[in-house]
XYZ file of N, CA, C and O in Angstrom:
548
model
N -74.605 -85.344 56.982
C -74.155 -84.072 56.479
C -73.540 -83.290 57.628
O -74.062 -82.300 58.074
N -72.428 -83.788 58.088
C -71.751 -83.154 59.203
C -70.882 -82.020 58.675
O -70.147 -82.180 57.711
N -70.963 -80.871 59.331
C -70.176 -79.720 58.908
C -69.362 -79.209 60.084
O -69.825 -79.196 61.212
N -68.141 -78.799 59.771
C -67.364 -78.105 60.785
C -67.791 -76.648 60.753
O -68.504 -76.213 59.842
N -67.351 -75.902 61.739
C -67.716 -74.481 61.791
C -67.208 -73.755 60.547
O -67.915 -72.976 59.934
N -65.963 -74.063 60.154
C -65.375 -73.410 58.979
C -66.109 -73.810 57.699
O -66.453 -72.960 56.886
N -66.352 -75.108 57.510
C -67.027 -75.529 56.277
C -68.458 -75.021 56.248
O -68.992 -74.721 55.187
N -69.088 -74.903 57.422
C -70.436 -74.340 57.482
C -70.470 -72.897 57.037
O -71.376 -72.470 56.330
N -69.440 -72.122 57.437
C -69.366 -70.712 57.027
C -69.109 -70.598 55.530
O -69.691 -69.754 54.856
N -68.215 -71.455 55.009
C -67.941 -71.429 53.575
C -69.179 -71.820 52.782
O -69.497 -71.209 51.766
N -69.888 -72.837 53.258
C -71.119 -73.262 52.590
C -72.144 -72.135 52.610
O -72.769 -71.846 51.594
N -72.294 -71.492 53.762
C -73.258 -70.389 53.874
C -72.874 -69.246 52.938
O -73.740 -68.664 52.283
N -71.583 -68.947 52.841
C -71.121 -67.883 51.948
C -71.391 -68.250 50.494
O -71.900 -67.435 49.725
N -71.083 -69.485 50.126
C -71.309 -69.924 48.760
C -72.801 -69.901 48.424
O -73.192 -69.433 47.358
N -73.614 -70.380 49.349
C -75.056 -70.368 49.119
C -75.586 -68.947 49.021
O -76.475 -68.661 48.226
N -75.025 -68.049 49.814
C -75.444 -66.651 49.769
C -75.133 -66.040 48.403
O -75.965 -65.342 47.824
N -73.959 -66.323 47.896
C -73.588 -65.807 46.565
C -74.472 -66.416 45.473
O -74.867 -65.730 44.537
N -74.752 -67.701 45.602
C -75.611 -68.361 44.630
C -77.022 -67.787 44.701
O -77.663 -67.557 43.670
N -77.490 -67.535 45.910
C -78.811 -66.924 46.087
C -78.841 -65.530 45.455
O -79.805 -65.178 44.759
N -77.791 -64.739 45.684
C -77.719 -63.401 45.086
C -77.755 -63.477 43.563
O -78.437 -62.681 42.911
N -77.032 -64.436 43.007
C -77.024 -64.609 41.548
C -78.419 -64.989 41.048
O -78.904 -64.443 40.054
N -79.074 -65.894 41.766
C -80.427 -66.317 41.382
C -81.407 -65.154 41.500
O -82.258 -64.951 40.625
N -81.282 -64.385 42.563
C -82.179 -63.241 42.764
C -81.996 -62.206 41.658
O -82.977 -61.699 41.104
N -80.750 -61.894 41.322
C -80.481 -60.937 40.241
C -81.056 -61.436 38.915
O -81.633 -60.663 38.146
N -80.908 -62.730 38.670
C -81.454 -63.318 37.447
C -82.979 -63.247 37.453
O -83.598 -62.953 36.427
N -83.575 -63.474 38.596
C -85.028 -63.399 38.739
C -85.533 -61.985 38.451
O -86.509 -61.797 37.726
N -84.861 -60.986 38.989
C -85.243 -59.587 38.754
C -85.087 -59.238 37.276
O -85.962 -58.585 36.685
N -84.010 -59.692 36.664
C -83.802 -59.424 35.243
C -84.879 -60.103 34.397
O -85.393 -59.524 33.441
N -85.233 -61.332 34.754
C -86.282 -62.053 34.026
C -87.628 -61.347 34.168
O -88.395 -61.255 33.210
N -87.905 -60.850 35.360
C -89.152 -60.107 35.560
C -89.169 -58.850 34.686
O -90.174 -58.541 34.038
N -88.062 -58.134 34.638
C -87.965 -56.946 33.787
C -88.156 -57.293 32.319
O -88.843 -56.564 31.586
N -87.581 -58.406 31.896
C -87.747 -58.854 30.515
C -89.219 -59.142 30.228
O -89.764 -58.705 29.214
N -89.873 -59.876 31.136
C -91.279 -60.231 30.934
C -92.164 -58.991 30.906
O -93.067 -58.892 30.068
N -91.912 -58.052 31.804
C -92.700 -56.817 31.811
C -92.524 -56.054 30.510
O -93.491 -55.546 29.938
N -91.299 -55.956 30.041
C -91.007 -55.250 28.798
C -91.696 -55.927 27.626
O -92.314 -55.258 26.781
N -91.616 -57.241 27.570
C -92.248 -57.976 26.475
C -93.765 -57.836 26.512
O -94.408 -57.735 25.480
N -94.332 -57.846 27.708
C -95.784 -57.726 27.837
C -96.254 -56.352 27.368
O -97.253 -56.224 26.678
N -95.508 -55.315 27.743
C -95.885 -53.943 27.357
C -95.687 -53.689 25.868
O -96.424 -52.960 25.252
N -94.637 -54.264 25.334
C -94.280 -54.033 23.929
C -94.581 -55.268 23.090
O -93.695 -55.838 22.481
N -95.820 -55.649 23.085
C -96.202 -56.834 22.316
C -95.828 -56.625 20.855
O -96.357 -55.751 20.193
N -94.880 -57.405 20.435
C -94.467 -57.327 19.042
C -95.367 -58.221 18.205
O -95.864 -59.226 18.672
N -95.517 -57.839 16.970
C -96.282 -58.663 16.049
C -95.429 -59.870 15.684
O -94.371 -59.753 15.094
N -95.880 -61.028 16.101
C -95.177 -62.258 15.764
C -96.197 -63.281 15.310
O -97.361 -63.221 15.675
N -95.711 -64.221 14.578
C -96.548 -65.340 14.158
C -96.924 -66.152 15.397
O -96.223 -66.147 16.403
N -98.032 -66.859 15.293
C -98.523 -67.670 16.403
C -97.457 -68.659 16.881
O -97.217 -68.792 18.079
N -96.802 -69.351 15.948
C -95.778 -70.342 16.319
C -94.628 -69.685 17.079
O -94.126 -70.244 18.051
N -94.214 -68.508 16.647
C -93.138 -67.788 17.334
C -93.546 -67.424 18.752
O -92.753 -67.554 19.679
N -94.777 -66.952 18.909
C -95.269 -66.586 20.243
C -95.324 -67.800 21.153
O -94.983 -67.725 22.332
N -95.758 -68.927 20.619
C -95.843 -70.150 21.424
C -94.458 -70.604 21.882
O -94.274 -70.990 23.037
N -93.487 -70.545 21.000
C -92.124 -70.936 21.357
C -91.561 -69.976 22.399
O -90.954 -70.389 23.388
N -91.781 -68.694 22.185
C -91.336 -67.671 23.134
C -91.954 -67.921 24.516
O -91.277 -67.873 25.535
N -93.245 -68.204 24.534
C -93.936 -68.472 25.800
C -93.417 -69.744 26.463
O -93.210 -69.783 27.672
N -93.217 -70.786 25.669
C -92.703 -72.051 26.217
C -91.356 -71.845 26.888
O -91.128 -72.293 28.009
N -90.469 -71.123 26.215
C -89.134 -70.911 26.774
C -89.171 -69.949 27.963
O -88.378 -70.076 28.895
N -90.103 -69.016 27.962
C -90.276 -68.134 29.126
C -90.742 -68.938 30.339
O -90.288 -68.714 31.461
N -91.637 -69.893 30.108
C -92.083 -70.771 31.202
C -90.936 -71.662 31.681
O -90.815 -71.942 32.874
N -90.097 -72.102 30.768
C -88.935 -72.909 31.151
C -88.003 -72.080 32.048
O -87.513 -72.556 33.063
N -87.795 -70.833 31.674
C -86.988 -69.920 32.487
C -87.592 -69.777 33.881
O -86.896 -69.892 34.896
N -88.893 -69.563 33.935
C -89.591 -69.417 35.209
C -89.467 -70.689 36.048
O -89.236 -70.621 37.258
N -89.599 -71.833 35.414
C -89.489 -73.115 36.126
C -88.100 -73.291 36.724
O -87.960 -73.702 37.878
N -87.083 -72.990 35.941
C -85.709 -73.101 36.457
C -85.505 -72.194 37.658
O -84.970 -72.622 38.682
N -85.905 -70.948 37.504
C -85.684 -69.993 38.594
C -86.472 -70.375 39.841
O -85.967 -70.246 40.960
N -87.685 -70.863 39.666
C -88.482 -71.287 40.824
C -87.812 -72.458 41.538
O -87.734 -72.472 42.775
N -87.312 -73.426 40.793
C -86.618 -74.568 41.396
C -85.355 -74.130 42.134
O -85.092 -74.577 43.249
N -84.601 -73.240 41.512
C -83.349 -72.760 42.113
C -83.622 -72.015 43.408
O -83.012 -72.301 44.444
N -84.521 -71.065 43.370
C -84.810 -70.240 44.553
C -85.405 -71.106 45.670
O -85.028 -70.964 46.835
N -86.302 -72.022 45.325
C -86.890 -72.895 46.346
C -85.811 -73.733 47.017
O -85.773 -73.853 48.251
N -84.903 -74.289 46.242
C -83.835 -75.102 46.806
C -82.926 -74.263 47.704
O -82.548 -74.688 48.790
N -82.595 -73.063 47.243
C -81.725 -72.189 48.045
C -82.401 -71.778 49.353
O -81.741 -71.686 50.393
N -83.695 -71.549 49.328
C -84.413 -71.200 50.560
C -84.419 -72.379 51.538
O -84.300 -72.179 52.754
N -84.521 -73.579 51.020
C -84.426 -74.770 51.876
C -83.042 -74.832 52.515
O -82.908 -75.115 53.713
N -82.018 -74.554 51.735
C -80.656 -74.580 52.275
C -80.458 -73.507 53.349
O -79.805 -73.747 54.366
N -81.044 -72.343 53.125
C -80.966 -71.282 54.142
C -81.680 -71.711 55.420
O -81.199 -71.453 56.516
N -82.808 -72.373 55.267
C -83.541 -72.858 56.440
C -82.706 -73.897 57.188
O -82.673 -73.906 58.426
N -82.013 -74.746 56.460
C -81.133 -75.736 57.091
C -79.986 -75.043 57.828
O -79.692 -75.371 58.979
N -79.359 -74.072 57.164
C -78.247 -73.334 57.783
C -78.700 -72.615 59.048
O -77.933 -72.478 60.000
N -79.953 -72.167 59.067
C -80.486 -71.444 60.226
C -80.983 -72.404 61.310
O -81.446 -71.961 62.362
N -80.886 -73.712 61.060
C -81.319 -74.686 62.047
C -82.816 -74.956 62.046
O -83.337 -75.601 62.954
N -83.508 -74.474 61.023
C -84.956 -74.678 60.940
C -85.324 -76.032 60.352
O -86.461 -76.475 60.499
N -84.385 -76.676 59.678
C -84.589 -78.010 59.118
C -83.464 -78.914 59.594
O -82.318 -78.473 59.726
N -83.795 -80.163 59.824
C -82.779 -81.138 60.225
C -82.125 -81.734 58.978
O -82.627 -81.574 57.858
N -81.039 -82.466 59.195
C -80.383 -83.158 58.093
C -81.342 -84.169 57.477
O -81.382 -84.326 56.255
N -82.122 -84.817 58.310
C -83.101 -85.784 57.816
C -84.139 -85.085 56.930
O -84.511 -85.597 55.884
N -84.590 -83.901 57.354
C -85.530 -83.130 56.528
C -84.918 -82.817 55.167
O -85.580 -82.918 54.137
N -83.655 -82.443 55.184
C -82.965 -82.041 53.958
C -82.880 -83.178 52.946
O -82.859 -82.935 51.741
N -82.834 -84.414 53.424
C -82.749 -85.573 52.542
C -84.099 -85.943 51.932
O -84.159 -86.714 50.983
N -85.175 -85.417 52.460
C -86.516 -85.713 51.960
C -86.637 -85.235 50.515
O -86.207 -84.134 50.169
N -87.224 -86.057 49.670
C -87.409 -85.705 48.249
C -88.138 -84.376 48.064
O -87.931 -83.684 47.077
N -88.981 -84.024 48.997
C -89.747 -82.775 48.886
C -88.836 -81.549 48.895
O -89.221 -80.494 48.394
N -87.637 -81.692 49.451
C -86.716 -80.563 49.558
C -85.574 -80.619 48.542
O -84.692 -79.774 48.555
N -85.602 -81.596 47.670
C -84.553 -81.735 46.660
C -84.947 -80.961 45.407
O -86.116 -80.726 45.153
N -83.960 -80.582 44.641
C -84.249 -79.891 43.381
C -84.852 -80.919 42.411
O -84.470 -82.081 42.415
N -85.808 -80.488 41.645
C -86.455 -81.396 40.699
C -86.766 -80.650 39.410
O -86.325 -79.534 39.210
N -87.523 -81.287 38.551
C -87.919 -80.664 37.287
C -86.909 -80.827 36.187
O -86.882 -80.033 35.234
N -86.065 -81.855 36.277
C -84.997 -82.028 35.292
C -85.511 -82.108 33.861
O -84.904 -81.554 32.957
N -86.627 -82.799 33.668
C -87.143 -82.981 32.305
C -87.386 -81.640 31.615
O -87.082 -81.466 30.441
N -87.889 -80.683 32.359
C -88.167 -79.356 31.803
C -86.939 -78.459 31.894
O -86.549 -77.811 30.937
N -86.324 -78.441 33.055
C -85.247 -77.479 33.317
C -83.951 -77.782 32.583
O -83.172 -76.878 32.306
N -83.706 -79.044 32.274
C -82.461 -79.400 31.586
C -82.610 -79.478 30.070
O -81.652 -79.754 29.367
N -83.790 -79.210 29.562
C -84.007 -79.212 28.118
C -83.419 -77.925 27.543
O -83.906 -76.831 27.803
N -82.372 -78.080 26.797
C -81.724 -76.922 26.172
C -81.867 -77.007 24.655
O -81.741 -76.024 23.953
N -82.148 -78.190 24.156
C -82.256 -78.401 22.714
C -83.374 -77.581 22.088
O -83.207 -77.002 21.025
N -84.526 -77.525 22.734
C -85.659 -76.815 22.129
C -85.380 -75.317 22.022
O -85.824 -74.672 21.090
N -84.609 -74.770 22.956
C -84.256 -73.347 22.875
C -83.262 -73.110 21.750
O -83.319 -72.081 21.069
N -82.375 -74.055 21.522
C -81.392 -73.928 20.435
C -82.043 -74.006 19.069
O -81.529 -73.459 18.100
N -83.162 -74.707 18.997
C -83.836 -74.894 17.717
C -84.741 -73.723 17.341
O -85.285 -73.690 16.247
N -84.927 -72.786 18.254
C -85.897 -71.714 18.032
C -85.201 -70.378 17.803
O -84.076 -70.169 18.224
N -85.924 -69.491 17.130
C -85.461 -68.114 17.000
C -86.051 -67.340 18.162
O -87.243 -67.056 18.190
N -85.200 -67.025 19.127
C -85.656 -66.334 20.325
C -84.987 -64.975 20.424
O -83.928 -64.744 19.828
N -85.592 -64.118 21.202
C -84.985 -62.818 21.458
C -83.657 -63.004 22.178
O -83.513 -63.898 23.025
N -82.693 -62.174 21.843
C -81.343 -62.293 22.392
C -81.329 -62.262 23.922
O -80.615 -63.036 24.566
N -82.135 -61.384 24.519
C -82.164 -61.289 25.975
C -82.722 -62.567 26.598
O -82.230 -63.035 27.626
N -83.723 -63.158 25.978
C -84.274 -64.415 26.491
C -83.248 -65.534 26.381
O -83.101 -66.339 27.301
N -82.522 -65.584 25.279
C -81.476 -66.599 25.110
C -80.431 -66.452 26.214
O -79.989 -67.445 26.814
N -80.055 -65.225 26.514
C -79.090 -64.968 27.583
C -79.625 -65.441 28.938
O -78.929 -66.120 29.694
N -80.869 -65.086 29.234
C -81.492 -65.506 30.498
C -81.593 -67.029 30.577
O -81.319 -67.628 31.628
N -81.965 -67.656 29.479
C -82.074 -69.116 29.449
C -80.715 -69.770 29.692
O -80.605 -70.745 30.449
N -79.690 -69.236 29.062
C -78.347 -69.804 29.229
C -77.841 -69.677 30.656
O -77.335 -70.645 31.239
N -78.004 -68.508 31.228
C -77.526 -68.299 32.597
C -78.362 -69.082 33.605
O -77.829 -69.633 34.570
N -79.664 -69.190 33.372
C -80.504 -69.967 34.290
C -80.179 -71.457 34.171
O -80.193 -72.179 35.170
N -79.860 -71.915 32.972
C -79.467 -73.310 32.775
C -78.184 -73.610 33.549
O -78.088 -74.609 34.269
N -77.193 -72.738 33.401
C -75.920 -72.926 34.112
C -76.124 -72.937 35.623
O -75.551 -73.771 36.326
N -76.941 -72.015 36.115
C -77.193 -71.937 37.551
C -77.973 -73.156 38.032
O -77.683 -73.705 39.095
N -78.939 -73.608 37.253
C -79.698 -74.810 37.616
C -78.759 -76.010 37.717
O -78.833 -76.791 38.672
N -77.864 -76.161 36.747
C -76.902 -77.272 36.765
C -75.992 -77.180 37.988
O -75.688 -78.195 38.622
N -75.557 -75.984 38.320
C -74.725 -75.765 39.504
C -75.476 -76.188 40.768
O -74.941 -76.915 41.610
N -76.713 -75.746 40.906
C -77.517 -76.078 42.081
C -77.806 -77.575 42.118
O -77.783 -78.191 43.191
N -78.012 -78.172 40.976
C -78.246 -79.607 40.924
C -77.007 -80.365 41.427
O -77.129 -81.336 42.180
N -75.813 -79.908 41.030
C -74.569 -80.523 41.525
C -74.441 -80.340 43.033
O -74.062 -81.266 43.759
N -74.751 -79.127 43.509
C -74.696 -78.870 44.955
C -75.650 -79.786 45.703
O -75.309 -80.340 46.751
N -76.850 -79.940 45.176
C -77.840 -80.810 45.802
C -77.292 -82.233 45.907
O -77.393 -82.871 46.958
N -76.695 -82.710 44.846
C -76.110 -84.066 44.838
C -74.969 -84.177 45.855
O -74.870 -85.158 46.572
N -74.120 -83.157 45.910
C -72.989 -83.174 46.847
C -73.487 -83.114 48.292
O -72.985 -83.852 49.146
N -74.421 -82.239 48.561
C -74.910 -82.070 49.934
C -75.583 -83.342 50.428
O -75.441 -83.711 51.582
N -76.339 -83.974 49.575
C -77.073 -85.175 50.019
C -76.171 -86.400 50.025
O -76.499 -87.381 50.685
N -75.054 -86.371 49.297
C -74.114 -87.500 49.288
C -73.286 -87.533 50.574
O -72.823 -88.575 50.984
N -73.100 -86.370 51.205
C -72.256 -86.299 52.411
C -72.972 -86.774 53.628
O -73.936 -86.625 54.048
């Protein structure tokens, strides 16, 4: 994973923007969860379970994204070697849960949760592509 000075700066800028997007999404998700917790709506048990499942899926995606981005920042700062970066422990994972979009499509979910799920899915896919590109070089 050899980088020139210019490509390193572009990578750092791109990662910074991706991190900002992930952070904003994380803050919005936290606000959604707080609002939902305070305003417990009367829902059927099945609806609550589906809502909770998809909320956990959102949390899983965001945790994977932020963890991967923090690893990349550590690499950019020289705290991790290229060899460290290739270690499975530092790669994005959780595809079985994070890439499942069908179950959210099949459920009646709150509009804000659907929006958060869609944007987190797109960002997870983007980070997954970046992970593949970075480790392929």
